CSV table of C-alpha atoms in Angstrom, one decimal:
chain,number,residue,atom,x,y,z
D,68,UNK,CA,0.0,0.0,0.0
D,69,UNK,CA,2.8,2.3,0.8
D,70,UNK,CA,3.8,2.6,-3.0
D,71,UNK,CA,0.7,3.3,-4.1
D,72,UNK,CA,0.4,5.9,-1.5
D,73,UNK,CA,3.7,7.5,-3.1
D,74,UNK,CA,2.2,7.2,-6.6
D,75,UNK,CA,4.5,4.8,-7.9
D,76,UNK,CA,3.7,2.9,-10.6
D,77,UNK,CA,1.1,-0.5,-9.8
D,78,UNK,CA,2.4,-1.7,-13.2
D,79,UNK,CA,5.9,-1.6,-12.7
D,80,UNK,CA,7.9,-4.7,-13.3
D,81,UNK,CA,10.4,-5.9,-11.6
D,82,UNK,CA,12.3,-9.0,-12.9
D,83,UNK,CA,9.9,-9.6,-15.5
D,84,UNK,CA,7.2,-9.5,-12.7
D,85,UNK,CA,4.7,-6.7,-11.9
D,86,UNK,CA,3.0,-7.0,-8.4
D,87,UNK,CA,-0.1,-8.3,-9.2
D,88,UNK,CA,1.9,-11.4,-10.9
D,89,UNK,CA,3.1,-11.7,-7.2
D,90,UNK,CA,-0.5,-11.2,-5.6
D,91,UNK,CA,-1.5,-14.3,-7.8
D,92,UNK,CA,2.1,-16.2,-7.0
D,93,UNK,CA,1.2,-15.9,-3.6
D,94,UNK,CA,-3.0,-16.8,-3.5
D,95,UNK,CA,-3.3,-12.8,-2.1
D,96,UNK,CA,-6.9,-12.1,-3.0
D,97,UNK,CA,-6.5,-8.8,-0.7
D,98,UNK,CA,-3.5,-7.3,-2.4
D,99,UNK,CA,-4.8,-8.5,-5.9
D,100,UNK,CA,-8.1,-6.3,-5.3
D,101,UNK,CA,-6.3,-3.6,-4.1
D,102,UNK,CA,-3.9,-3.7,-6.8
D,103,UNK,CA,-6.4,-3.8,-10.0
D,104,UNK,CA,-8.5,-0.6,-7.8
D,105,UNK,CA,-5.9,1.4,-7.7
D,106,UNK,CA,-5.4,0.5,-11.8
D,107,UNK,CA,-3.2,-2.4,-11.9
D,108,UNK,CA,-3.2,-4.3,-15.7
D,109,UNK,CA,-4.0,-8.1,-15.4
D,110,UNK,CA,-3.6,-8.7,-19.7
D,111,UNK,CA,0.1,-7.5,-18.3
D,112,UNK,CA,2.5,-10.0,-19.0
D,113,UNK,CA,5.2,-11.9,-17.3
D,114,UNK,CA,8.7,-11.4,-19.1
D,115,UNK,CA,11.0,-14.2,-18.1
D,116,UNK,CA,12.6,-15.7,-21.3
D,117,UNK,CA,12.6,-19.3,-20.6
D,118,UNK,CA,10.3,-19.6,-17.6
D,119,UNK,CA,6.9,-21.6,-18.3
D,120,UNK,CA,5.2,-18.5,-17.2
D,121,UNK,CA,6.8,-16.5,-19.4
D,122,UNK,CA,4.3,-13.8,-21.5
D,123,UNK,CA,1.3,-15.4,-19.2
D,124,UNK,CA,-0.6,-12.6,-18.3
D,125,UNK,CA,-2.5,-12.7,-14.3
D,126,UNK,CA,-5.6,-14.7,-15.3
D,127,UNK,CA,-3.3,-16.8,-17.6
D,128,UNK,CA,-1.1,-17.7,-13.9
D,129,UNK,CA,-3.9,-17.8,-12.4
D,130,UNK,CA,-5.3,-20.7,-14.1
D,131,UNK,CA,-1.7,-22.5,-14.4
D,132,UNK,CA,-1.0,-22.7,-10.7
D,133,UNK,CA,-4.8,-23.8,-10.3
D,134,UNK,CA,-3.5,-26.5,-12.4
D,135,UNK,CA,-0.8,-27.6,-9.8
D,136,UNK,CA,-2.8,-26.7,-6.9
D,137,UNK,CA,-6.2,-27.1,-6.7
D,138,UNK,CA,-8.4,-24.6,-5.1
D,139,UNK,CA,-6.0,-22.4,-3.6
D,140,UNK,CA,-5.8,-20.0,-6.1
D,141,UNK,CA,-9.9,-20.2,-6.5
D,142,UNK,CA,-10.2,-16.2,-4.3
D,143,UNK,CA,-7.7,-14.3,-6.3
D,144,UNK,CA,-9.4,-15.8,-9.7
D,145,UNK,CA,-12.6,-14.7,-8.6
D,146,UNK,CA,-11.3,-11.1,-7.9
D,147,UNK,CA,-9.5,-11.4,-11.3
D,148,UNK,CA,-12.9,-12.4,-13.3
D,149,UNK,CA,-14.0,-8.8,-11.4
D,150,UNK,CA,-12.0,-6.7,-13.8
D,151,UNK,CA,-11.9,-8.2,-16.6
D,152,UNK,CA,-12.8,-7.3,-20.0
D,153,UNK,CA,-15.8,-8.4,-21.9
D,154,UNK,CA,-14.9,-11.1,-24.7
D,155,UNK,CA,-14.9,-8.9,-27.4
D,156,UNK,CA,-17.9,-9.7,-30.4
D,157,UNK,CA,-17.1,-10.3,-33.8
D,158,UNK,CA,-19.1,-7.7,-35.8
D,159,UNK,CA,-21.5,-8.8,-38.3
D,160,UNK,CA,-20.2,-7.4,-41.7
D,161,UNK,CA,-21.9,-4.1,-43.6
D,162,UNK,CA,-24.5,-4.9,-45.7
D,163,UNK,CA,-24.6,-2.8,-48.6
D,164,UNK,CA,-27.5,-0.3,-49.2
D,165,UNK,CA,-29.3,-0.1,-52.2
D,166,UNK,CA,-27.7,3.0,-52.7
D,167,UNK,CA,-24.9,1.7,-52.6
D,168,UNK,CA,-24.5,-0.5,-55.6
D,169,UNK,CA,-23.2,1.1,-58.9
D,170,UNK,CA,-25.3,0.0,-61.9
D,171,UNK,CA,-23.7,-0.3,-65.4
D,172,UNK,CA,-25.7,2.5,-66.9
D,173,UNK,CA,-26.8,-0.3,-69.0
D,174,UNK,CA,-30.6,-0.2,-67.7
């Protein structure tokens, strides 16, 4: 809380970590809340060349160490599905207007 208190940077990375990735490491639903209200980035990702969880973003962890240990990461995903983003829709395509269409002159 401190460093959010001194306006530093919730996004901040430090080796290839930001904190949130640590709020999820460590099953911290409290600090992981805190983190994304004061505007930390989940779709952030973890940059640690040659690590498994390397370019995993915090749902992504999340769901791997759910993988290795069931249920104790189960509070911090539910704060994690708070903030985030809706899947986004594919858009149906334009239909032309009438208007639209170019005759041949040929009518």
């Amino acid at each position: 809380r401190h460093f959010i208190r001194r306006g530093e940077n919730v996004n901040a990375s430090h080796d290839g970590l930001t904190a949130l990735h640590e709020a999820v490491l460590f099953a911290n639903p409290q600090y992981a809340e805190m983190l994304l209200t004061h505007g930390a980035n989940p779709y952030a990702t973890i940059q640690r060349p040659g690590k498994k969880s390397h370019g995993l973003n915090a749902f992504e962890l999340a769901e791997l160490l759910s993988t290795r240990n069931p249920g104790r990461f189960d509070t911090v995903r539910s704060v994690l599905a708070k903030f985030s983003e809706p899947s986004p829709t594919a858009s149906a395509p334009e239909t032309p207007t009438p208007s639209s269409h170019r005759t041949s002159g040929n009518d």
